Coordinates of C-alpha atoms in Angstrom, one line a residue:
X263 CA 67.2 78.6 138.7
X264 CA 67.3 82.6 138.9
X265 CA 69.3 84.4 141.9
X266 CA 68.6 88.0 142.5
X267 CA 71.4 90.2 141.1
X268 CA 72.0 93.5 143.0
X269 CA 71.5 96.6 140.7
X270 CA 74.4 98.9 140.8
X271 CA 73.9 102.4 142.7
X272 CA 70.3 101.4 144.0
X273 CA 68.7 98.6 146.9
X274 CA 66.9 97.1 144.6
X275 CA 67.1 93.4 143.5
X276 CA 66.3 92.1 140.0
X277 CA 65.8 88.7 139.7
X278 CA 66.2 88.6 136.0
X279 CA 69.7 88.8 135.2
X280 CA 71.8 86.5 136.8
X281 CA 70.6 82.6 136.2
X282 CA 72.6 79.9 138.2
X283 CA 72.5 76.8 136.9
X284 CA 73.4 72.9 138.6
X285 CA 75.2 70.7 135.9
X286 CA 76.6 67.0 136.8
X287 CA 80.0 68.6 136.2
X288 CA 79.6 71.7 138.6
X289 CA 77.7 74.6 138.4
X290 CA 77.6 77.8 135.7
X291 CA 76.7 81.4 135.9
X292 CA 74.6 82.8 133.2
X293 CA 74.7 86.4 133.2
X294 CA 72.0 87.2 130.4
X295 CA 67.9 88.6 130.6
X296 CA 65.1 85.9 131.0
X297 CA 64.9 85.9 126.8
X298 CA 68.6 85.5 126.0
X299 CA 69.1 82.9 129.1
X300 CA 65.7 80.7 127.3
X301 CA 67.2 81.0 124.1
X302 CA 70.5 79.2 124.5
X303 CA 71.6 76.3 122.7
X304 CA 72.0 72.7 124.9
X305 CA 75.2 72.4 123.1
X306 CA 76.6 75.8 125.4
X307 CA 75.4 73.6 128.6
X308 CA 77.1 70.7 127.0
X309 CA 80.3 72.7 126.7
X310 CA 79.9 74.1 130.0
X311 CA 79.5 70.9 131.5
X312 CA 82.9 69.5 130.0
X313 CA 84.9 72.7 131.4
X314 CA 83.6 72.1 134.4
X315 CA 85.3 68.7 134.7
X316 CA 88.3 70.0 134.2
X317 CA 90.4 69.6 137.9
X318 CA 90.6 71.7 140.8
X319 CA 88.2 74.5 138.7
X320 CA 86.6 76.9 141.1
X321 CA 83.9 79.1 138.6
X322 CA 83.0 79.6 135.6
X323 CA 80.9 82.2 134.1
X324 CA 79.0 82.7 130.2
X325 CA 78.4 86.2 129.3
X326 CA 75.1 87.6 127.7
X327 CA 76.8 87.1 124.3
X328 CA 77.8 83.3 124.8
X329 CA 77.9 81.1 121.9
X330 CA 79.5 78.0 120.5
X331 CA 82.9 77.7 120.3
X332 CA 85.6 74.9 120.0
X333 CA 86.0 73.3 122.9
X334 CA 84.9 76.3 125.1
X335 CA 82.6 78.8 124.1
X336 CA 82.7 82.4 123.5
X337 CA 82.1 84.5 126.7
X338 CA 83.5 82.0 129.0
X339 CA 85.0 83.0 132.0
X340 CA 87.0 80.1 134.1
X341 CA 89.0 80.8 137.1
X342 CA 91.4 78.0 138.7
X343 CA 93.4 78.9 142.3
X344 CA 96.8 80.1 141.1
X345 CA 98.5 77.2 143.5
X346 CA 97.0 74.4 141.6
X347 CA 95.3 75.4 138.7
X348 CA 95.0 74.5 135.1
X349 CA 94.9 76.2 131.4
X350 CA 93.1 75.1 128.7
X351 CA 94.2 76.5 125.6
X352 CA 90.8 76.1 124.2
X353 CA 89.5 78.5 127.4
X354 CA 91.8 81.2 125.5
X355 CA 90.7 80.6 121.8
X356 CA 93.2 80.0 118.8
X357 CA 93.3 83.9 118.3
X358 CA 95.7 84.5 121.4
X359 CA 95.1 88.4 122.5
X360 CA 92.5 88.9 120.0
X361 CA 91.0 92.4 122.0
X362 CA 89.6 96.4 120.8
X363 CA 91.3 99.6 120.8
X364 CA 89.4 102.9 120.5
X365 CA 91.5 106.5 119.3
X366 CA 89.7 109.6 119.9
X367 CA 90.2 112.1 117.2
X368 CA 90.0 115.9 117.0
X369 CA 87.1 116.2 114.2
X370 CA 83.2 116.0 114.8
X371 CA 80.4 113.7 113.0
X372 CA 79.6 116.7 111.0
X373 CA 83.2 116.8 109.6
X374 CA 81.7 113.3 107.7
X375 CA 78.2 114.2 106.6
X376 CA 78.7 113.4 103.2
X377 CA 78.8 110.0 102.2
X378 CA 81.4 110.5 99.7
X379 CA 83.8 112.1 102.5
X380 CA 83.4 108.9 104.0
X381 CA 84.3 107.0 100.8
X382 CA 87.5 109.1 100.7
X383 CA 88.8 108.5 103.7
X384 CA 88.3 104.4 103.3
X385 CA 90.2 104.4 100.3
X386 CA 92.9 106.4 102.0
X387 CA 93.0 104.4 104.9
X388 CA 93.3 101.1 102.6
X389 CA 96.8 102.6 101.3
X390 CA 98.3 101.6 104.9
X391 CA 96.2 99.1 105.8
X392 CA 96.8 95.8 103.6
X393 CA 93.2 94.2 103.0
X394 CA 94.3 90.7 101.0
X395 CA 94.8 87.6 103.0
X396 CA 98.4 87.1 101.7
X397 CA 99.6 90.8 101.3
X398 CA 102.6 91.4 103.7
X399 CA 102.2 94.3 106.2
X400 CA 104.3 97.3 106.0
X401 CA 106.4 97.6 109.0
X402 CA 109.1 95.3 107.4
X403 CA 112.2 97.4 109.0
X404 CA 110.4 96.4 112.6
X405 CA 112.1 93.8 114.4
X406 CA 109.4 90.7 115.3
X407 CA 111.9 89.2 117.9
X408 CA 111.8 92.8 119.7
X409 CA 108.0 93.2 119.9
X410 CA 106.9 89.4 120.5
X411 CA 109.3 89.9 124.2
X412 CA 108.6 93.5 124.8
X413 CA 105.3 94.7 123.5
X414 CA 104.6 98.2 122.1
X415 CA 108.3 98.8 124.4
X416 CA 109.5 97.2 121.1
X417 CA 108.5 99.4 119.0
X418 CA 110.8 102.0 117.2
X419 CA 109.8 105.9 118.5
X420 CA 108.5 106.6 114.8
X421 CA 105.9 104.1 115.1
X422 CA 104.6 105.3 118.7
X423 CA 103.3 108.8 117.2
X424 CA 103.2 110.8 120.7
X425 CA 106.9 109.5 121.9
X426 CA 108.5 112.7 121.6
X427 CA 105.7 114.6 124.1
X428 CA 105.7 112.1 127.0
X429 CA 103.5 114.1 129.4
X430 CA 100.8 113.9 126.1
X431 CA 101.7 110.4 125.5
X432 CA 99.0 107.9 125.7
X433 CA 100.3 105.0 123.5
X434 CA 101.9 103.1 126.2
X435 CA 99.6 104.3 129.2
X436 CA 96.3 104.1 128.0
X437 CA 96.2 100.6 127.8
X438 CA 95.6 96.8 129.6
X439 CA 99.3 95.7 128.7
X440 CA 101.5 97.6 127.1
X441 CA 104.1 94.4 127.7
X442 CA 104.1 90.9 129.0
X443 CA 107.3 89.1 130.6
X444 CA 108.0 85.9 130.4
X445 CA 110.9 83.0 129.6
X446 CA 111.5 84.2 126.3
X447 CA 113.5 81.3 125.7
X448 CA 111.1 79.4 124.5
X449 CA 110.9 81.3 121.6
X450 CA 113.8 79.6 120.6
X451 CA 111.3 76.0 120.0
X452 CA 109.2 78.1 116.8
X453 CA 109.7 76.9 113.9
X454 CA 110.7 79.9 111.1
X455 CA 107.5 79.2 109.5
X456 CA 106.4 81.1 113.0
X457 CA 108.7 83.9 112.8
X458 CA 108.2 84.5 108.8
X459 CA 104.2 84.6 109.0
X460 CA 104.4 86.2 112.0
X461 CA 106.9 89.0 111.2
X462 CA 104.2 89.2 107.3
X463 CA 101.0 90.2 109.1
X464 CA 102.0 92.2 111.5
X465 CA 100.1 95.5 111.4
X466 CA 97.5 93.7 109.5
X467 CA 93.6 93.1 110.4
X468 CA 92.6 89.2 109.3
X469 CA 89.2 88.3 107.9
X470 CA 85.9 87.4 109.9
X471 CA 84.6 89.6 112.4
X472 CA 88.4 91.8 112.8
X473 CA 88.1 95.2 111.6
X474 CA 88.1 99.2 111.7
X475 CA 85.0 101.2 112.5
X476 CA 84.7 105.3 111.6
X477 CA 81.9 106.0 114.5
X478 CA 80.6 109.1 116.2
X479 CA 80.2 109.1 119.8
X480 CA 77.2 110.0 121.9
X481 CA 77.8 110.8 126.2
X482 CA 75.3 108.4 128.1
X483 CA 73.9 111.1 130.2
X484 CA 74.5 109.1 133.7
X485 CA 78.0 108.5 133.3
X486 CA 78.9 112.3 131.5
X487 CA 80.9 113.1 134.1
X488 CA 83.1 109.6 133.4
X489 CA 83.1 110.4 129.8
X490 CA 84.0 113.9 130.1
X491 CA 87.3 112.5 132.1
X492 CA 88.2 110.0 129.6
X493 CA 88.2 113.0 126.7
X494 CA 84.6 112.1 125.0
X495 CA 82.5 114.8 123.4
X496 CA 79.4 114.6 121.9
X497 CA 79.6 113.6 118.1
X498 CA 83.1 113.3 118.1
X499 CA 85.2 110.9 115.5
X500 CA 86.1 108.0 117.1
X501 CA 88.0 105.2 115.2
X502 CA 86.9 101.3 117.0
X503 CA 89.9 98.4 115.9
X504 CA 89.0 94.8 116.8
X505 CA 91.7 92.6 115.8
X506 CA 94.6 90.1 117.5
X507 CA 97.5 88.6 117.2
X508 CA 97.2 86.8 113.5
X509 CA 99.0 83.9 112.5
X510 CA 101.4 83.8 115.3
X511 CA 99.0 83.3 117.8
X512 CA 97.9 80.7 116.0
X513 CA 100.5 79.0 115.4
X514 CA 101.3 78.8 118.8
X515 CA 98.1 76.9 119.5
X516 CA 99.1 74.4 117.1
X517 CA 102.4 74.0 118.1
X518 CA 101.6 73.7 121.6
X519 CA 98.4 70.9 121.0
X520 CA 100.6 68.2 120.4
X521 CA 101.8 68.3 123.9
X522 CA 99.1 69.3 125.7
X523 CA 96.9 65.9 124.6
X524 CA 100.4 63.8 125.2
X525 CA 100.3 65.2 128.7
X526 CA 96.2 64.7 129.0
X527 CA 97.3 60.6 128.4
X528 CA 99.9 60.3 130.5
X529 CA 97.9 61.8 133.4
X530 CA 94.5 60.2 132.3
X531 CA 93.3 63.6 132.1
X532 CA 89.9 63.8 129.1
X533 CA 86.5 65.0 128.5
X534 CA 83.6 64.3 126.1
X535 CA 84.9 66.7 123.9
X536 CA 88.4 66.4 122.2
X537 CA 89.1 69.4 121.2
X538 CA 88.8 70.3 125.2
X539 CA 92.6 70.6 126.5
X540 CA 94.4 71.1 129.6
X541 CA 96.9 70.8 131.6
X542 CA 98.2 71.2 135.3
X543 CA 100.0 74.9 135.6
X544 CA 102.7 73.2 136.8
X545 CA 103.2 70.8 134.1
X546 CA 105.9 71.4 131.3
X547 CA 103.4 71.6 128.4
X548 CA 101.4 74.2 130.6
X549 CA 104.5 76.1 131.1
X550 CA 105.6 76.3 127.5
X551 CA 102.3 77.6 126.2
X552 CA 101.6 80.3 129.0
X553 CA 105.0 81.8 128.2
X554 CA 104.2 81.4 124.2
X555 CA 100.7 82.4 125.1
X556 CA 102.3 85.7 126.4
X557 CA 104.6 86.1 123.6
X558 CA 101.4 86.6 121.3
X559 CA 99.6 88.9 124.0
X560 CA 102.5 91.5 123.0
X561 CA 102.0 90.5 119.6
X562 CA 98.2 91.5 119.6
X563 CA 98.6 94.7 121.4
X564 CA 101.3 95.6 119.2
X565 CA 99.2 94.6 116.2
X566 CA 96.6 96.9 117.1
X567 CA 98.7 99.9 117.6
X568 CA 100.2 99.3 113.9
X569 CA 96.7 99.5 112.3
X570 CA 95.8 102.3 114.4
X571 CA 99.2 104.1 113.1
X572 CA 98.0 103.3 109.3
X573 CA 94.4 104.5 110.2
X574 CA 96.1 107.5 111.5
X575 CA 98.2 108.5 108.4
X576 CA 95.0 107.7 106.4
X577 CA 92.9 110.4 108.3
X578 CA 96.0 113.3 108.0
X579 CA 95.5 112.7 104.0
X580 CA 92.2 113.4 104.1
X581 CA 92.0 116.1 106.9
X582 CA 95.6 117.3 107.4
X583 CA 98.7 116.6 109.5
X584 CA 97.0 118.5 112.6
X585 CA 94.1 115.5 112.7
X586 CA 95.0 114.0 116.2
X587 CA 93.9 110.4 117.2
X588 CA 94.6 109.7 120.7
X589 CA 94.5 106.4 122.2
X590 CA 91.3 106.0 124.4
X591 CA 92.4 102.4 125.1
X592 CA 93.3 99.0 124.3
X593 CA 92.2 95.7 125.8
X594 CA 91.7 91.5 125.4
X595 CA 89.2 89.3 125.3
X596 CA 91.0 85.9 124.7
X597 CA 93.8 85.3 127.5
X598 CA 94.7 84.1 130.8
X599 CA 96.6 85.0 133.5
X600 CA 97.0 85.7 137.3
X601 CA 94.8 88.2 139.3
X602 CA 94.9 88.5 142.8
X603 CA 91.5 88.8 144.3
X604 CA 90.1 89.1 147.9
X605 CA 90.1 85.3 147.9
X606 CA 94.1 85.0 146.7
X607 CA 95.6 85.2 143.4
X608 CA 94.2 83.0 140.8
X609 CA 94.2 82.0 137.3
X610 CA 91.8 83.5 135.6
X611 CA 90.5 82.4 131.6
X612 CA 89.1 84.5 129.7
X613 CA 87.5 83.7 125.9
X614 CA 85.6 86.2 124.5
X615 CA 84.8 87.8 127.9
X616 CA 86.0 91.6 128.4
X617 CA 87.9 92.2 132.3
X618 CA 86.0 95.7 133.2
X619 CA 87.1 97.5 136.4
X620 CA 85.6 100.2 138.6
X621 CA 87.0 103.4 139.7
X622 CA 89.9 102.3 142.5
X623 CA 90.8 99.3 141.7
X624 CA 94.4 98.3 142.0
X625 CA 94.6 96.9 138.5
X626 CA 93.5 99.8 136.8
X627 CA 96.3 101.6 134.0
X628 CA 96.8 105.1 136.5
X629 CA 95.2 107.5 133.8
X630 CA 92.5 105.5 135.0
X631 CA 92.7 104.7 138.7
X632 CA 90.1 107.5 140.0
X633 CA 87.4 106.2 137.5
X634 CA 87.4 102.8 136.2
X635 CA 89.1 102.1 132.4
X636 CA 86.9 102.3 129.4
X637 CA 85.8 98.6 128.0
X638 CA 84.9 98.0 124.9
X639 CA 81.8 96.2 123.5
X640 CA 81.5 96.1 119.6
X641 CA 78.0 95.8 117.9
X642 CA 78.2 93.8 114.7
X643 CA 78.4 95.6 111.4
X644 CA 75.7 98.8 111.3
X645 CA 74.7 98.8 114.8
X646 CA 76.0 100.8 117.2
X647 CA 78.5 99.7 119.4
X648 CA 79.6 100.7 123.1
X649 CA 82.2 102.2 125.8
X650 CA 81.0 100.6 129.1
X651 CA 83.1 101.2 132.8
X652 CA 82.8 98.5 135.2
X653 CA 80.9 98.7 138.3
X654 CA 81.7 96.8 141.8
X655 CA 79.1 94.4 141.9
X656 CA 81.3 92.7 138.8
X657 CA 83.5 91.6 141.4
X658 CA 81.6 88.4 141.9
X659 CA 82.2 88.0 138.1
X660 CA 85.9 88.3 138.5
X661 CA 84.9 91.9 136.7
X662 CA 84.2 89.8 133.0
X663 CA 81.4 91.5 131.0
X664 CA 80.9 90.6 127.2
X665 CA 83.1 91.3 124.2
X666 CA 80.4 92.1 121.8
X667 CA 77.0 91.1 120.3
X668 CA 77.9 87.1 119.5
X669 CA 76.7 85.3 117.0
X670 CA 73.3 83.4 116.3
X671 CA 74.1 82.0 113.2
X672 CA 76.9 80.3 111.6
X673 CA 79.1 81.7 108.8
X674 CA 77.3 79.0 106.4
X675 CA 73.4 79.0 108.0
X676 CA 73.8 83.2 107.5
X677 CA 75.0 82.9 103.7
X678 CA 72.0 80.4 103.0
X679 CA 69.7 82.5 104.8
X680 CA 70.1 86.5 105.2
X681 CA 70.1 88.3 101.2
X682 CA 72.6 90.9 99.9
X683 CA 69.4 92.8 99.8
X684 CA 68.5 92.6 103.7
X685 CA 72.3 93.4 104.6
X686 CA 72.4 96.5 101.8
X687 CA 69.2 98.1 103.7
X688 CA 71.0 97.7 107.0
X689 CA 73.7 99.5 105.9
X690 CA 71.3 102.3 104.9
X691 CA 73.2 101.7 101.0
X692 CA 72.1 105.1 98.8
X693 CA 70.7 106.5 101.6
X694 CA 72.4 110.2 103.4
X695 CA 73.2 108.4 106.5
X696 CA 74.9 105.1 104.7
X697 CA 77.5 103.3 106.7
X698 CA 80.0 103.0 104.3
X699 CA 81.9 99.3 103.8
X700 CA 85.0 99.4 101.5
X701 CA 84.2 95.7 100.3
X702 CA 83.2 96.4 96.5
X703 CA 80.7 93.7 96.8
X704 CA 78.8 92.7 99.9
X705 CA 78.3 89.2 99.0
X706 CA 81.8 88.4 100.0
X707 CA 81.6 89.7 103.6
X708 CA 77.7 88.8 103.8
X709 CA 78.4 86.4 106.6
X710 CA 79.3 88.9 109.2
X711 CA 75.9 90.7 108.7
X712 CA 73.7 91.9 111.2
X713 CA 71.7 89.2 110.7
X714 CA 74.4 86.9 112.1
X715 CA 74.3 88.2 115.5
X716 CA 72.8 88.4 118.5
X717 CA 70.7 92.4 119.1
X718 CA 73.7 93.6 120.5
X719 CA 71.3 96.7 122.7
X720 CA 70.2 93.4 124.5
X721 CA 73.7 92.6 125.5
X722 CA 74.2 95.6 127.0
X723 CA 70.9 95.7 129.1
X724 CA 71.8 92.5 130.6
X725 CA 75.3 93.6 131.7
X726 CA 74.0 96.8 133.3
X727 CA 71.0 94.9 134.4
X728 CA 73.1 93.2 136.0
X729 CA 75.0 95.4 137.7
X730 CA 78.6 94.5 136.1
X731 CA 79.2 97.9 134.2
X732 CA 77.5 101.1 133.0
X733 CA 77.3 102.8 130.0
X734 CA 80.0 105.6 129.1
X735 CA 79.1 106.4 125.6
X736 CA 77.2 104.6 122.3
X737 CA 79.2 104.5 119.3
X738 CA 77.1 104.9 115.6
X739 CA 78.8 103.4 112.9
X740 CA 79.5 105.5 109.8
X741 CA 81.9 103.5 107.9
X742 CA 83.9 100.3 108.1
X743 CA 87.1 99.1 107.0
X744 CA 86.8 95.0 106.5
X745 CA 89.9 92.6 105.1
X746 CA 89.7 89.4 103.3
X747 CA 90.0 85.9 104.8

């Protein structure tokens, strides 16, 4: 049934955008508009209805951009009481960390008119940014041990290109971690195979939906003054990174499994589904892969400031060593951790959901304290995408809005169904206003078309609809920077 949702800055109730509904296991939140709530798949229910069986869980939440996952779906959010709570690495996703980061550089949209221009600077950027599967990153001399247990404080000062101006510096400040703590002795259980992939990619983007986005900003009028205190300006050159923490998150997840279904048996712990896990917190296996789990959170955040370094040097070719490209931020969308809350501090999951704050709370980075942190919503390729700030009805969310458009079709139903031809015309290909991809041929990346996902301007109206956040800035695409699988 639908429960009115309060609409932020106003008295008014909409009834349209929050849906609860009563499953045998519990009950779910749907935050989504009448249209995106009646189109949802009974497997996403069925998934929802296994989490919810899951011990001692107190909510759970799907985002407006939900879809099916393994084991959980995307834009899930489920929160256990710290004291005796659970995690489910399947509630995290296999890409441990996997989150945005947005620079802000000095040049303006018109600096890019021409579609050749644009061509340019993707080819320069592909010089530092490895685009094979298998090609090896290029921050050999950086130590993996050092950045998988400190984060971006493991990195060496010539990486972190504002270290040497620390009241300038927004690398380490303008972000959701910077670095995680945990019992790093458990790095000490990876296998090399870990440590050598690991230490290979890093500084690299992946395949599938990760990669680099050339877009020029435009200032939602209700939230200029917002966007004039983060640093936005009209048409400026903004640079949007979606990427995580490569194959040593994942290997974590499959080192980690093996245990986690060993402890499910011994403490008949199961669900329909099983490729659902979990644990107790307090159990060993839990134990183990939180503090791995953390280990690759510094991974991913470190990740995305190495690409953002290559996209950097690419952009000084092209435009000259006085091209800045400051970090707006850096978050997540596949973790979990502890948050305390008006209710106590819990455990709060988190796959494919964004954490977006409001203006004074405690948890925002201080750059950010006064007015909420910027969170970052991706369209899919050639549509725009967003900068949202979170608003405080989203505290009966635990803050979680969505983490982009999601998808509507799978990888293989897209490739059978959408042409090259439909996905050259979205990308405007010969026109003036082309969005440039640096894929020679658009057949290989045809399955992270437009056509794949959900309208993304429809995620976006139910989250403010909602009341959860507002809308800083839209983001047009104007080129994009894709690797291989």
């Amino acid at each position: 049934m639908n429960t009115n949702q309060m609409h932020s800055g106003t008295d008014i109730y909409l009834p349209r955008y929050k849906h609860e509904v009563a499953l045998p296991g519990g009950d779910l939140n749907v935050y989504a508009s009448e249209q995106l709530f009646g189109s949802l798949d009974y497997k996403v229910l069925e998934m929802a209805n296994n989490n919810l069986q899951i011990p001692n869980i107190e909510y759970m939440s799907y985002t407006p951009d939900v879809h099916v996952g393994v084991g959980t779906c995307i834009g899930t959010t489920a929160v256990w009481d710290a004291a005796d709570g659970y995690v489910s690495p399947s509630i995290v996703g296999s890409d441990i960390g996997c989150g945005m980061r947005v620079h802000l550089t000095s040049l303006h949209k018109d600096d890019l008119r021409e579609v050749k221009l644009r061509r340019k600077l993707v080819r320069a950027i592909e010089k530092y940014l490895p685009m094979e599967a298998q090609q090896r990153g290029h921050y050999s001399d950086i130590r993996l041990e050092h950045i998988v247990r400190k984060g971006l404080n493991g990195l060496p000062n010539k990486y972190v290109p504002d270290s040497y101006t620390p009241k300038k510096s927004s690398s380490l400040s303008h972000v959701e971690i910077s670095r995680l703590a945990f019992d790093e002795e458990i790095l000490n259980e990876l296998p090399d195979m870990a440590w050598h992939r690991g230490h290979r990619q890093l500084g690299t983007l992946g395949g599938g939906n990760h990669f680099v986005e050339i877009q020029s900003i435009e200032i939602a009028e209700e939230q200029r003054e917002t966007a004039e205190a983060w640093g936005l300006k009209d048409g400026q050159i903004a640079v949007m990174i979606h990427s995580g923490s490569r194959a040593w998150g994942g290997l974590i997840n499959q080192f980690c499994s093996p245990a986690f279904a060993k402890a499910m048996g011994q403490l008949g712990l199961g669900s329909a589904d099983p490729r659902l896990i979990f644990a107790p917190l307090a159990h060993p296996a839990a134990q183990r892969y939180v503090n791995l789990m953390y280990s690759a959170l510094n991974y991913a955040v470190v990740n995305r400031h190495l690409i953002a370094y290559g996209v950097r040097e690419g952009f000084r070719d092209v435009f000259g060593p006085k091209c800045e490209m400051n970090t707006l931020y850096d978050l997540m969308h596949n973790y979990a951790w502890k948050e305390d809350t008006a209710s106590g501090t819990k455990f709060v999951h988190r796959k494919g959901a964004t954490r977006a704050l409001p203006a004074g709370h405690p948890d925002n980075p201080k750059p950010y304290a006064a007015t909420g942190h910027p969170a970052l919503i991706p369209g899919s390729m050639g549509t725009s995408s967003y900068i949202m700030v979170g608003q405080p009805a989203g505290e009966e969310n635990y803050y979680s809005i969505c983490h982009g458009a999601g998808r509507i079709r799978s990888r293989t139903a897209t490739k059978r169904l959408v042409s090259v031809k439909e996905f050259s015309r979205s990308l405007k290909v010969g026109e003036e206003d082309e969005i440039v991809v640096n894929q020679h041929s658009l057949e290989s990346i045809l399955d992270e078309s437009p056509q794949a996902y959900k309208n993304v301007d429809e995620i976006i109206e139910s989250v403010t609809g909602a009341g959860l956040a507002a809308v800083v800035a839209k983001c047009r695409p104007l080129a994009a920077i894709k690797g291989t699988k």
